[in-house]
Short mmCIF file of C-alpha atoms and ligand atoms in Angstrom, two decimals:
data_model
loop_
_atom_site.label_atom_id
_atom_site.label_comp_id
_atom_site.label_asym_id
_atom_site.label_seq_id
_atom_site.Cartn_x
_atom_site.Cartn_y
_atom_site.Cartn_z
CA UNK A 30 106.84 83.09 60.45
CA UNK A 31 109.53 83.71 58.39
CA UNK A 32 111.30 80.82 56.18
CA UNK A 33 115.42 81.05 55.42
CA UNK A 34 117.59 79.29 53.24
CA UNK A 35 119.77 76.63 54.27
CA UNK A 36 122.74 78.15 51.97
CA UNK A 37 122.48 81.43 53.70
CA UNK A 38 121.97 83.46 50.46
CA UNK A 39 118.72 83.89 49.31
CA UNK A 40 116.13 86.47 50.78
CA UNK A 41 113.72 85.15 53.79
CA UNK A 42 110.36 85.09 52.52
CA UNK A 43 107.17 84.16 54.06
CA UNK A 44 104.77 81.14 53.75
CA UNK A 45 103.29 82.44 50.31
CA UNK A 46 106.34 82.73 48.49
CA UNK A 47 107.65 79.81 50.00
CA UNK A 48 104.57 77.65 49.02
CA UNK A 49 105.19 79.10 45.48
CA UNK A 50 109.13 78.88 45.18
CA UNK A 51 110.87 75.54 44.51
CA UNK A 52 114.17 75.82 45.41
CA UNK A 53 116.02 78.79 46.94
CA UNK A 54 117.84 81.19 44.61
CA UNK A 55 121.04 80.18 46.29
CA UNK A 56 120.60 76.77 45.64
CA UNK A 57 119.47 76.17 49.09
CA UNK A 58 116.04 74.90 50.56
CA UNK A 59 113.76 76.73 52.47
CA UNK A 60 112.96 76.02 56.43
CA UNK A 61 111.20 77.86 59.45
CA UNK A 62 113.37 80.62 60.49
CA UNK A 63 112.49 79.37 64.05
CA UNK A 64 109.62 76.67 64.99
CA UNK A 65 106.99 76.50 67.38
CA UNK A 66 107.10 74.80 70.79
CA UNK A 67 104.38 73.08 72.63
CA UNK A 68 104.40 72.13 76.06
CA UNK A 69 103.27 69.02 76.96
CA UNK A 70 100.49 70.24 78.75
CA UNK A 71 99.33 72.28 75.66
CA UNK A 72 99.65 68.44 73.44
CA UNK A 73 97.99 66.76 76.25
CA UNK A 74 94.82 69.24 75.73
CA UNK A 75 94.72 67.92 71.69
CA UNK A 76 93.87 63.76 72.53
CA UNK A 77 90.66 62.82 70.94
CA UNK A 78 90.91 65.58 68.32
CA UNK A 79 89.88 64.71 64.96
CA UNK A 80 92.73 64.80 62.77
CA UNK A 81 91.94 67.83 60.79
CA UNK A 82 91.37 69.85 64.37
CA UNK A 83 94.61 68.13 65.72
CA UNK A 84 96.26 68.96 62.08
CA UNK A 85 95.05 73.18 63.02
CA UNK A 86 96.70 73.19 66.06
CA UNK A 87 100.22 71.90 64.77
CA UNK A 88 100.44 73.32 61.43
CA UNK A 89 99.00 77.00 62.05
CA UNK A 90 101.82 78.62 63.66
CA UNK A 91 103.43 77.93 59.98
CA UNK A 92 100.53 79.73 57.85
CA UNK A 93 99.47 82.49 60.17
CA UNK A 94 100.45 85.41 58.57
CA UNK A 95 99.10 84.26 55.35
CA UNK A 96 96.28 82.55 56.18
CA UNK A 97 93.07 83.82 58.27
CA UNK A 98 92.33 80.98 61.13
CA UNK A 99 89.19 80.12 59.72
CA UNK A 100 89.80 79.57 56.24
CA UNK A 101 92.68 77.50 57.34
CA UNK A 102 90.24 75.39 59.27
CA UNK A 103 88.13 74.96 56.49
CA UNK A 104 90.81 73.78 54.07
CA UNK A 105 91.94 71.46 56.31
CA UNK A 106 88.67 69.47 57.05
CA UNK A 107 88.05 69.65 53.44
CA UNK A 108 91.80 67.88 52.93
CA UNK A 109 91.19 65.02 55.34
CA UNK A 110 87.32 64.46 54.39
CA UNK A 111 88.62 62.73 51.33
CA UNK A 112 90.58 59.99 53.49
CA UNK A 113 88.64 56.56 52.98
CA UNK A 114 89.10 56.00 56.92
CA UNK A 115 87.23 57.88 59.72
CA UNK A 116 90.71 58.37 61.90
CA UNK A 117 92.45 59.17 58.60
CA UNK A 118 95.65 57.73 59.98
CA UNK A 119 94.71 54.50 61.97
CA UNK A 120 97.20 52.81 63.52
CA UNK A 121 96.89 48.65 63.59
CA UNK A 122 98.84 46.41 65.96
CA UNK A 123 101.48 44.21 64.35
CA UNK A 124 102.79 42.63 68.32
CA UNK A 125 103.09 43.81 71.86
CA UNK A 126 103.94 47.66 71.31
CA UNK A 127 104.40 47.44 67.91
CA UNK A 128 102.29 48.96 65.43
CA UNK A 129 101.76 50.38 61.65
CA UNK A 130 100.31 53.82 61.06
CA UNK A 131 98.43 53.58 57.51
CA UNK A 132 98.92 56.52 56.09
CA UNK A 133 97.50 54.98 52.66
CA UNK A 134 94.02 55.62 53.07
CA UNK A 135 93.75 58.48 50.99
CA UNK A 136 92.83 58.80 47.29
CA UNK A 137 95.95 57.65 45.51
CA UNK A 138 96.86 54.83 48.58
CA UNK A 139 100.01 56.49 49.57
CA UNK A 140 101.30 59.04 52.14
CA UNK A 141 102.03 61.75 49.76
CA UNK A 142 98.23 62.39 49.54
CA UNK A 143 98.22 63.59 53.09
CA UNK A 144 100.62 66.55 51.55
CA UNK A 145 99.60 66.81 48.13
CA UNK A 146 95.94 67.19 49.12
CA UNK A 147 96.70 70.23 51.24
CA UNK A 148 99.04 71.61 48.95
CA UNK A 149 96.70 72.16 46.15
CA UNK A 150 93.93 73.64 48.12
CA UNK A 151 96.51 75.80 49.83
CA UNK A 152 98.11 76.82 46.26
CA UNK A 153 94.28 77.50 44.89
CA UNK A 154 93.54 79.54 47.87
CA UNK A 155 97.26 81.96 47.64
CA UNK A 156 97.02 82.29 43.84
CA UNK A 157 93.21 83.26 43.70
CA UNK A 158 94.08 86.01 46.51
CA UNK A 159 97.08 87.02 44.80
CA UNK A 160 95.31 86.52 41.05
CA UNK A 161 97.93 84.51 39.53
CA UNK A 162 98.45 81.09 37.97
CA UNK A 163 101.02 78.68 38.08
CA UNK A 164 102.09 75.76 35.97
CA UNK A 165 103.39 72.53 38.28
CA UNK A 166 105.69 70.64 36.41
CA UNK A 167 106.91 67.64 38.37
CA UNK A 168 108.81 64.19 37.16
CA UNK A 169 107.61 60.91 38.61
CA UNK A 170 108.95 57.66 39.05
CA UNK A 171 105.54 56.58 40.91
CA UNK A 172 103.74 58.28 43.65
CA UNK A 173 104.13 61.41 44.09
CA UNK A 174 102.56 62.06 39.93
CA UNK A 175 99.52 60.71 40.87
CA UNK A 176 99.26 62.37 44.58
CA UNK A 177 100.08 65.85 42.73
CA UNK A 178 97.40 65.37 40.09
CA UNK A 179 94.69 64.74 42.82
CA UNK A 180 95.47 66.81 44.24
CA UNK A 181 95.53 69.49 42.31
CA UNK A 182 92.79 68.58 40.15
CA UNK A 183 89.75 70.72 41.39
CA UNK A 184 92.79 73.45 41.34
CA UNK A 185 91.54 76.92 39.00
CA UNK A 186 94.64 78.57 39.05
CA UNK A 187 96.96 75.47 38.20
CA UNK A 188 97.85 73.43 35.34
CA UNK A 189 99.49 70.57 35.99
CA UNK A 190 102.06 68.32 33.87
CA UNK A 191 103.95 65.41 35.13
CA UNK A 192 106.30 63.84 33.39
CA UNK A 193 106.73 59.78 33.67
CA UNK A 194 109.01 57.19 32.16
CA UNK A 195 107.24 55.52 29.07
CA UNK A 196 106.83 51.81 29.95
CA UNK A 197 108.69 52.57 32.86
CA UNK A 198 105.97 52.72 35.65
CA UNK A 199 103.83 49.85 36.80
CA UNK A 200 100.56 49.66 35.39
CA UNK A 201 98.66 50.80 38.52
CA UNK A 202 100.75 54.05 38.91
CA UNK A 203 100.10 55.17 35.44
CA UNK A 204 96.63 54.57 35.24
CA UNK A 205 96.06 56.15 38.60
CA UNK A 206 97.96 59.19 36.89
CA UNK A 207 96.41 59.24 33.54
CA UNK A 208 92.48 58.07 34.34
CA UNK A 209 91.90 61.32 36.22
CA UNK A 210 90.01 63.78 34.14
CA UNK A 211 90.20 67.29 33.87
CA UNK A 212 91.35 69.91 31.57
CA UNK A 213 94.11 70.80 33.43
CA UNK A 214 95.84 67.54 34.21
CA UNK A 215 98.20 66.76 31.88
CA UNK A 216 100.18 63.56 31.55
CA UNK A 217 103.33 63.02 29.31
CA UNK A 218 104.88 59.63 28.98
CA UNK A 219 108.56 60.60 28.12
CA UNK A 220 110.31 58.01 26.00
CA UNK A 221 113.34 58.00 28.21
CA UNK A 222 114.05 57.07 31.97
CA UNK A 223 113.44 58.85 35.19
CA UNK A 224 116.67 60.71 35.24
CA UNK A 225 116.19 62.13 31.73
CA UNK A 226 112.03 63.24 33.14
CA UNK A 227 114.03 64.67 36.19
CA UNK A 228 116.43 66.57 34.20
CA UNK A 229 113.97 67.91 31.88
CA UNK A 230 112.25 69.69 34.68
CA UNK A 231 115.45 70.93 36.42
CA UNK A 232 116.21 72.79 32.99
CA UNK A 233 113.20 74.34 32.52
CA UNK A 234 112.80 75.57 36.37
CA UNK A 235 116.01 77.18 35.51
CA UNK A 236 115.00 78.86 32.70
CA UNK A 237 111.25 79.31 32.07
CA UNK A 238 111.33 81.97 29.24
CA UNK A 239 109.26 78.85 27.12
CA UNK A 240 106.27 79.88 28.76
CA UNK A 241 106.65 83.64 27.42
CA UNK A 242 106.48 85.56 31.23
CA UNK A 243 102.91 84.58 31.19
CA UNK A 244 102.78 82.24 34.17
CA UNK A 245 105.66 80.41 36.21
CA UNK A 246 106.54 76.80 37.53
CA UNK A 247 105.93 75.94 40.88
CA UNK A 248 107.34 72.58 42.41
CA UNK A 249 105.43 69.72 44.25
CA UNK A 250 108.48 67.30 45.02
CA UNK A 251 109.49 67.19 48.50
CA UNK A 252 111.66 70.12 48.76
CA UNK A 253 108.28 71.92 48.69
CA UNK A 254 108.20 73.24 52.65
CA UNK A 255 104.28 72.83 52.80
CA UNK A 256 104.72 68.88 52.18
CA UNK A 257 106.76 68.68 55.27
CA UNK A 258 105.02 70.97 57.00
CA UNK A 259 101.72 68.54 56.83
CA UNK A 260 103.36 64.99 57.85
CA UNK A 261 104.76 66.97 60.87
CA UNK A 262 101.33 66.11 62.39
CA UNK A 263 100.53 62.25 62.05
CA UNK A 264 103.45 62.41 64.48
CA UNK A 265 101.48 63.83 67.26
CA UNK A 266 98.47 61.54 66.31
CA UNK A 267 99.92 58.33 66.69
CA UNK A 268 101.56 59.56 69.72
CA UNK A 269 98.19 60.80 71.07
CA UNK A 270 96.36 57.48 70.32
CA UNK A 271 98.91 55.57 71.97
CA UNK A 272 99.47 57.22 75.58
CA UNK A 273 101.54 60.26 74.40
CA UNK A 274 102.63 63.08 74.97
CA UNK A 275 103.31 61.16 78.60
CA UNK A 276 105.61 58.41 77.34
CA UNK A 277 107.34 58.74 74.74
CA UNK A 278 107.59 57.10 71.20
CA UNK A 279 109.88 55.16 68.61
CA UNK A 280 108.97 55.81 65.15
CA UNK A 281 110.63 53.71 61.73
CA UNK A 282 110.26 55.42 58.38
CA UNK A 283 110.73 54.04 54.97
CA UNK A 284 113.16 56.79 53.60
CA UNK A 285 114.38 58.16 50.27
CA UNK A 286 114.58 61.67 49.65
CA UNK A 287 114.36 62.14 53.75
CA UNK A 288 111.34 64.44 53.23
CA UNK A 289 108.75 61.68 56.26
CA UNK A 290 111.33 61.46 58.58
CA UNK A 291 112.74 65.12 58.88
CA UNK A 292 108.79 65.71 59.41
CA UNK A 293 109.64 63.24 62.47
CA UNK A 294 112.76 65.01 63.15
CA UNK A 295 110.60 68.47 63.46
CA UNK A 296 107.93 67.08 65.54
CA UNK A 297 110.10 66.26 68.37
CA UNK A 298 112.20 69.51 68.69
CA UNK A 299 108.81 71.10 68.75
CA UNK A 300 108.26 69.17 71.35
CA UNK A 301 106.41 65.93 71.28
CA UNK A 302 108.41 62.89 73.40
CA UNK A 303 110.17 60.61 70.42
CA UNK A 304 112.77 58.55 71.84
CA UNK A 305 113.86 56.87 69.12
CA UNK A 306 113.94 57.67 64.86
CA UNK A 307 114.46 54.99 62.74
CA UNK A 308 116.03 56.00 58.85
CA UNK A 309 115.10 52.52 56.89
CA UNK A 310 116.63 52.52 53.44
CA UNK A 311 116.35 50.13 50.36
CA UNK A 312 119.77 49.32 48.63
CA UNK A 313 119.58 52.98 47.45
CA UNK A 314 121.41 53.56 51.10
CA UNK A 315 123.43 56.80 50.86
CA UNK A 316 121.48 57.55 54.03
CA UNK A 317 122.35 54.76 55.98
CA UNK A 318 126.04 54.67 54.63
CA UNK A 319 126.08 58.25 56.24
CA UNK A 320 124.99 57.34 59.95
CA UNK A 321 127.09 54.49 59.62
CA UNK A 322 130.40 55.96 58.47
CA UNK A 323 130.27 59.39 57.72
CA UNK A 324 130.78 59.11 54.70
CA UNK A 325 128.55 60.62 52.36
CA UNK A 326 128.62 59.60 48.77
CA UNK A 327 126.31 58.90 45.15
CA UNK A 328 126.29 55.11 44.10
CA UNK A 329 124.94 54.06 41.08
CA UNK A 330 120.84 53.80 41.21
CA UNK A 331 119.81 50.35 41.88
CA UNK A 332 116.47 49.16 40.52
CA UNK A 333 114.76 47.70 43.52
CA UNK A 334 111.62 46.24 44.65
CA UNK A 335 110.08 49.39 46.27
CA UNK A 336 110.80 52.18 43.94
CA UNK A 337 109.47 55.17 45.09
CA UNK A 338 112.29 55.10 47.44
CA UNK A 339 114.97 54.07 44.61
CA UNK A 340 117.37 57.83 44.67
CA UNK A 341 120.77 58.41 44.75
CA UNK A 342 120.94 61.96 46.93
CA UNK A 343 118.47 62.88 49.10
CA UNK A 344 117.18 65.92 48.50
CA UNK A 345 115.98 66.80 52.11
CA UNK A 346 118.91 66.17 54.22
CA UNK A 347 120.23 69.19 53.36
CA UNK A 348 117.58 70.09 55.92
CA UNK A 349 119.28 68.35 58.73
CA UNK A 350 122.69 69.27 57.75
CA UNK A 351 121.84 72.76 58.51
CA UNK A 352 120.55 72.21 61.17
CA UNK A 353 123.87 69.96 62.13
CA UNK A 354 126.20 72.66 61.46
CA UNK A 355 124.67 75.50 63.79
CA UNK A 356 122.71 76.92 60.94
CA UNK A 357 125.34 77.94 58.95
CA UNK A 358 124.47 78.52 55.77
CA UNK A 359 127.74 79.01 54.01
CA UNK A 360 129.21 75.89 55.94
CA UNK A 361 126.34 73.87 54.24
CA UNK A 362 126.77 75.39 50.85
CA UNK A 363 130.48 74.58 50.55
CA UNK A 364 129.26 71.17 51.74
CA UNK A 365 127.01 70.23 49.05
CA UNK A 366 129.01 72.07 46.18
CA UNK A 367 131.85 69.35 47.10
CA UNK A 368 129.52 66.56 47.74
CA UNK A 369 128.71 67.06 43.85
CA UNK A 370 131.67 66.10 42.72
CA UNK A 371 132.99 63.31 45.04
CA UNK A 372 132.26 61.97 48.77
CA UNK A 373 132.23 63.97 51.70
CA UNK A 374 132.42 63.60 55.58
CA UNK A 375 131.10 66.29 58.34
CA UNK A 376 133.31 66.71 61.72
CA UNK A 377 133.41 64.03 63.97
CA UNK A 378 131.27 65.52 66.76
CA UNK A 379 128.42 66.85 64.45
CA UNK A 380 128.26 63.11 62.84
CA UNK A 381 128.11 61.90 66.50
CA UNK A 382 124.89 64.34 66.85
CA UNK A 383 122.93 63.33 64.14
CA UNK A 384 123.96 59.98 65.57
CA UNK A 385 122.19 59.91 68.39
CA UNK A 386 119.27 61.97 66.47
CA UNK A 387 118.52 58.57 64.09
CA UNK A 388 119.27 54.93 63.82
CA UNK A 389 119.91 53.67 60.60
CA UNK A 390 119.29 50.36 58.67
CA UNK A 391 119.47 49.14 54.94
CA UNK A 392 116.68 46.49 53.74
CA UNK A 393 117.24 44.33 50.84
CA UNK A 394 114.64 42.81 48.11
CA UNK A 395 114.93 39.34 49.05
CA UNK A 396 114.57 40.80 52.94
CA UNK A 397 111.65 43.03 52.28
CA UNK A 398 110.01 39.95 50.74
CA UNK A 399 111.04 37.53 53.98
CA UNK A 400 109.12 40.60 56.03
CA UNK A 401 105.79 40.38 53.79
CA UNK A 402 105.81 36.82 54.24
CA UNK A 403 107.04 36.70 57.92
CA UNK A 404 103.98 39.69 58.80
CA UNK A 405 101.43 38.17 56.53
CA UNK A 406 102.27 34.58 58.35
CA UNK A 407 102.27 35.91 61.99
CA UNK A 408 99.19 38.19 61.12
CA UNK A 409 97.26 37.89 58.04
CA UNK A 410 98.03 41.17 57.68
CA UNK A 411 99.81 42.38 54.18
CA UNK A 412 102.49 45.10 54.38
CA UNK A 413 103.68 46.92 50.74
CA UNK A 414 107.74 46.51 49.99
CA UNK A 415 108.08 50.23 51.61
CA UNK A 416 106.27 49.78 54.88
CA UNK A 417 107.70 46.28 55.19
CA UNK A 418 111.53 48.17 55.42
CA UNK A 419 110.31 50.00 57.35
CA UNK A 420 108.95 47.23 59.64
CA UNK A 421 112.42 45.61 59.37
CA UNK A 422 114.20 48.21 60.41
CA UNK A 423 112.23 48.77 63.41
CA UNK A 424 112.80 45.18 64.32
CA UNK A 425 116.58 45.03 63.74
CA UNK A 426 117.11 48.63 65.34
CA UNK A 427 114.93 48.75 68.09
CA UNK A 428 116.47 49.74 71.56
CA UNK A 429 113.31 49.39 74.27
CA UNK A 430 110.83 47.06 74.31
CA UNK A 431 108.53 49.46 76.40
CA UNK A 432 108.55 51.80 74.09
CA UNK A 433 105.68 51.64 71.57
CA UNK A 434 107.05 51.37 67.78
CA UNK A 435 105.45 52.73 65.02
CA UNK A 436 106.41 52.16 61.67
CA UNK A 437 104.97 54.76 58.72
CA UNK A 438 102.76 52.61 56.71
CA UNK A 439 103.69 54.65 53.06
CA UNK A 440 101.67 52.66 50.97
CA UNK A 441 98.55 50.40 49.83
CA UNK A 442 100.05 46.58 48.85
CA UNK A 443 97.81 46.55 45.35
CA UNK A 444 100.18 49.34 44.43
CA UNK A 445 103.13 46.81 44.18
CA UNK A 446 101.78 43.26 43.38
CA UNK A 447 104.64 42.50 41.69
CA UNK A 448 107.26 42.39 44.73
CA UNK A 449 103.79 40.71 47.32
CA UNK A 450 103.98 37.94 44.41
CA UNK A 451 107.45 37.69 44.90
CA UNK A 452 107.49 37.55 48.69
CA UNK A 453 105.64 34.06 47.90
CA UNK A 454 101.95 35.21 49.31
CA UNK A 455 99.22 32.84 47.61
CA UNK A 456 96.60 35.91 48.13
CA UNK A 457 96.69 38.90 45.63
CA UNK A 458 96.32 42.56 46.81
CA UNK A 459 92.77 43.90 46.44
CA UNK A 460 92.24 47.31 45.54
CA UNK A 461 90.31 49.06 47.19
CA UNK A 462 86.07 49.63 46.67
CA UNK A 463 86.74 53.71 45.20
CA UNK A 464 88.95 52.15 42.74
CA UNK A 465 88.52 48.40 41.81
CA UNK A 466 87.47 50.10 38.37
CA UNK A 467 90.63 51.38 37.97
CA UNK A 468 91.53 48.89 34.94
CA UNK A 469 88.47 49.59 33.20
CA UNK A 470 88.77 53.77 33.48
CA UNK A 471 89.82 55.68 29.92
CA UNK A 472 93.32 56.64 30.36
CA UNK A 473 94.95 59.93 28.57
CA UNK A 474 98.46 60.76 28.15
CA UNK A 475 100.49 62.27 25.46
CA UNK A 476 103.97 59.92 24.32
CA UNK A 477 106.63 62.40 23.78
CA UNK A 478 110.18 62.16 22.46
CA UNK A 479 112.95 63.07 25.17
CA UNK A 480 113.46 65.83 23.75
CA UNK A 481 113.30 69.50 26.24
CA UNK A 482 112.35 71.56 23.78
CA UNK A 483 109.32 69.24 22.33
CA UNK A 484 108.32 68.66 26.22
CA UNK A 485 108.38 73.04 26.98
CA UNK A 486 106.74 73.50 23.18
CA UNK A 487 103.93 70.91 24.49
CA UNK A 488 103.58 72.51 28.06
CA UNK A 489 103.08 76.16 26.19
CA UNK A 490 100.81 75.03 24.08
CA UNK A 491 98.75 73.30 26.36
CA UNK A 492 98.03 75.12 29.62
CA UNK A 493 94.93 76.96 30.13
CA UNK A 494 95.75 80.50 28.73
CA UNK A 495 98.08 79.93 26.40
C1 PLP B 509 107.72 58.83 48.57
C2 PLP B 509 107.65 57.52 49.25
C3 PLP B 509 108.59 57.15 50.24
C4 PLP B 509 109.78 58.01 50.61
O1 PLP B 509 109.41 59.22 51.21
P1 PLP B 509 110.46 60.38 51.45
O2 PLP B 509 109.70 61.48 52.08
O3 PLP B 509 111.03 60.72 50.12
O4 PLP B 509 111.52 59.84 52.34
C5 PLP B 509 108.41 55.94 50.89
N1 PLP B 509 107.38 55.11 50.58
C6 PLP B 509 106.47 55.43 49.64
C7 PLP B 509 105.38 54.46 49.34
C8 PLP B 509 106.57 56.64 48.95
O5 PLP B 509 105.66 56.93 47.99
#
């Protein structure tokens, strides 16, 4: 399998120098030159699988030529044998055909882990063949720090440094960040905001002559292929549980930098029966404002009650706009260069396309608080401010009634007990058992100025063979 730009510049490379590159050199991000398709027969033959066997059979056709079948195998059972639940991704009925796929049972309570556990047992295994080392350096507003750092934490080839907002991330996400041990975790509290974290790592992928040639940045955000690449498959497994690949399914996705749903988007052109995909924004709703108007356009950040889906852009549209415009990489490129500066629109019948591709809905705080009380009322049953847009927008958007819908459950509600206190719910999250000590755990991070130069100075210093 070969993987190709979506600017149409850079070099095709194959899944190890994908897994290792962030962004193309063009600018561009990487996708599948062409992907697999499985006849429903063949996705019949996978029900009852256990999720790692059912997650071989969708994701090898992307690693083959890197990765020897049983080795993949291995990795994978080892990934999913840290999920706190025996299905790994158990789905729980919210009405008549309605449903919520947890995808928060794994160690850091959201869905990133089931990406950010492969990843760093998939990075481990290419650098130790290749002898190398890399240095991840990633900026979090939340979830995806902590998801990296376990899962890259048994990781010999990999130092790790995320950069967070000082006082700017709730008290669970740091500590889930900065309690786990290990000399090659490495937390930095940045006395700035988000942007100015995010920034600091876009410099320094640009130019990484601070770390003296030695080693070289690799990415874990969601332009990262291989995190796609796994949430491709708890598509077919809530599909399988519920009846599929004979009838087909409506799935609604709490969305910010589009990386869950164009996993969705994937797993039906390679062939698994989706009727309906549901885009379900915050007030961060560039998306939305897109499949609504055509219009697409940067509004100031809002602050809102589910943050790790507060962006302005998202990143991995420009997935789906290649795909919109025939694969043509230069059309895309001249795209993006002017959505930069100022709003843009795609021709009418391409926007009609990725129409009838996705619905679309935007959720607002005092909404997503109405949901957590509505759910928690009908069912005793607590939904997080992500997975309750999510549940929203499947409500408000849904077109068929026989159709099962399944919203993406994203997170744990004791990650956010801030906006569940809000919605008006007498009961406080619990965390749960593996980490009720979570506020008693020594935490370790390093304050630094926002300053690049004292952030690469720290990160040279500090990695393993510096
Ligand atoms: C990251 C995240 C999202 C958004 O996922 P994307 O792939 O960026 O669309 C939604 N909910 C939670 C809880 C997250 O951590």
């Amino acid at each position: 399998m070969r993987y190709i730009s979506t600017r149409g510049e850079a070099p095709a490379l194959g899944f190890e120098d994908v897994l290792l590159t962030g962004l193309a050199t063009d600018g561009g991000l990487y996708v599948p030159e062409s992907l697999p398709h499985f006849s429903l027969e063949e996705i019949r033959s996978w029900r009852g699988l256990p999720y790692a066997e059912l997650a071989y059979n969708v994701m090898y056709p992307f690693v083959e030529d890197a990765i020897p079948a049983d080795d993949f195998r291995k990795m994978l059972d080892e990934t999913y044998s840290v999920f706190t639940h025996q299905a790994v991704a158990p789905l729980v009925q919210l009405d008549t055909n309605e449903w919520v796929m947890e995808l928060f049972r794994g160690p850091t309570l959201a869905f990133k882990d089931f990406a950010l556990q492969l990843l760093g047992r998939l990075l481990d295994y290419v650098l130790e063949k290749r002898n190398q080392h890399v240095v991840i350096m990633g900026a979090t507003s939340g979830d995806t720090g902590s998801a990296a750092i376990e899962g890259c934490r048994r990781c010999e080839h990999v130092d790790i440094f995320i950069l967070h907002p000082h006082q700017r991330v709730s008290e669970v996400q740091r500590r889930q960040m900065t309690t786990v041990q290990g000399d090659n975790i490495h937390n930095i509290a940045v006395k700035g905001n988000f942007d100015d974290c995010q920034r600091m790592v876009k410099e320094s992928f640009g130019n990484q002559s601070f770390l003296g040639g030695k080693t070289q940045l690799a990415a874990v955000n969601s332009i990262n292929w291989a995190r796609i690449m796994a949430q491709i498959v708890y598509y077919f497994q809530a599909s399988l549980a519920l009846g599929g690949p004979d009838r087909s399914m409506a799935f609604s996705v709490p969305t910010g930098n589009f990386g869950d749903i164009f996993a969705g988007y994937l797993a039906k052109k390679m062939g698994l029966p989706i009727s309906q995909l549901v885009i379900a924004t915050n007030r961060n709703d560039i998306l939305h404002r897109f499949m609504s108007g055509n219009k697409y356009e940067q509004h100031q950040l809002e602050h809102t009650l589910s943050p790790s889906m507060d962006i302005m852009v998202s990143s991995n549209f420009e997935r789906l706009l290649f795909d919109l415009h025939g694969r043509d990489g230069a059309a895309v490129k001249d795209l993006l260069e002017r959505a930069a500066k100022g709003p843009v629109s795609i021709e009418d019948y391409r926007w009609k396309h990725a129409r009838k591709l996705f619905d679309s809905d935007a959720v607002d705080d005092k909404t997503t608080c109405d949901t957590i009380r509505e759910i928690y009322e009908q069912n005793e049953y607590m939904l997080d401010p992500h997975t309750a847009i999510g549940v929203r927008a499947a409500r408000n958007c849904r077109r068929d009634s026989a159709v099962p819908m399944i919203t993406l459950g994203t997170a744990h509600p004791a990650k956010f007990p801030d906006a569940i206190s809000e919605s008006g719910l007498s009961v406080k999250p619990q965390l749960p058992a593996h980490m009720a000590d979570l506020f008693e755990r020594e935490e370790r991070y390093t304050v630094l100025d926002n300053n690049v130069s004292e952030v690469q100075g720290f990160i040279a210093k500090h990695w393993k063979n510096a």
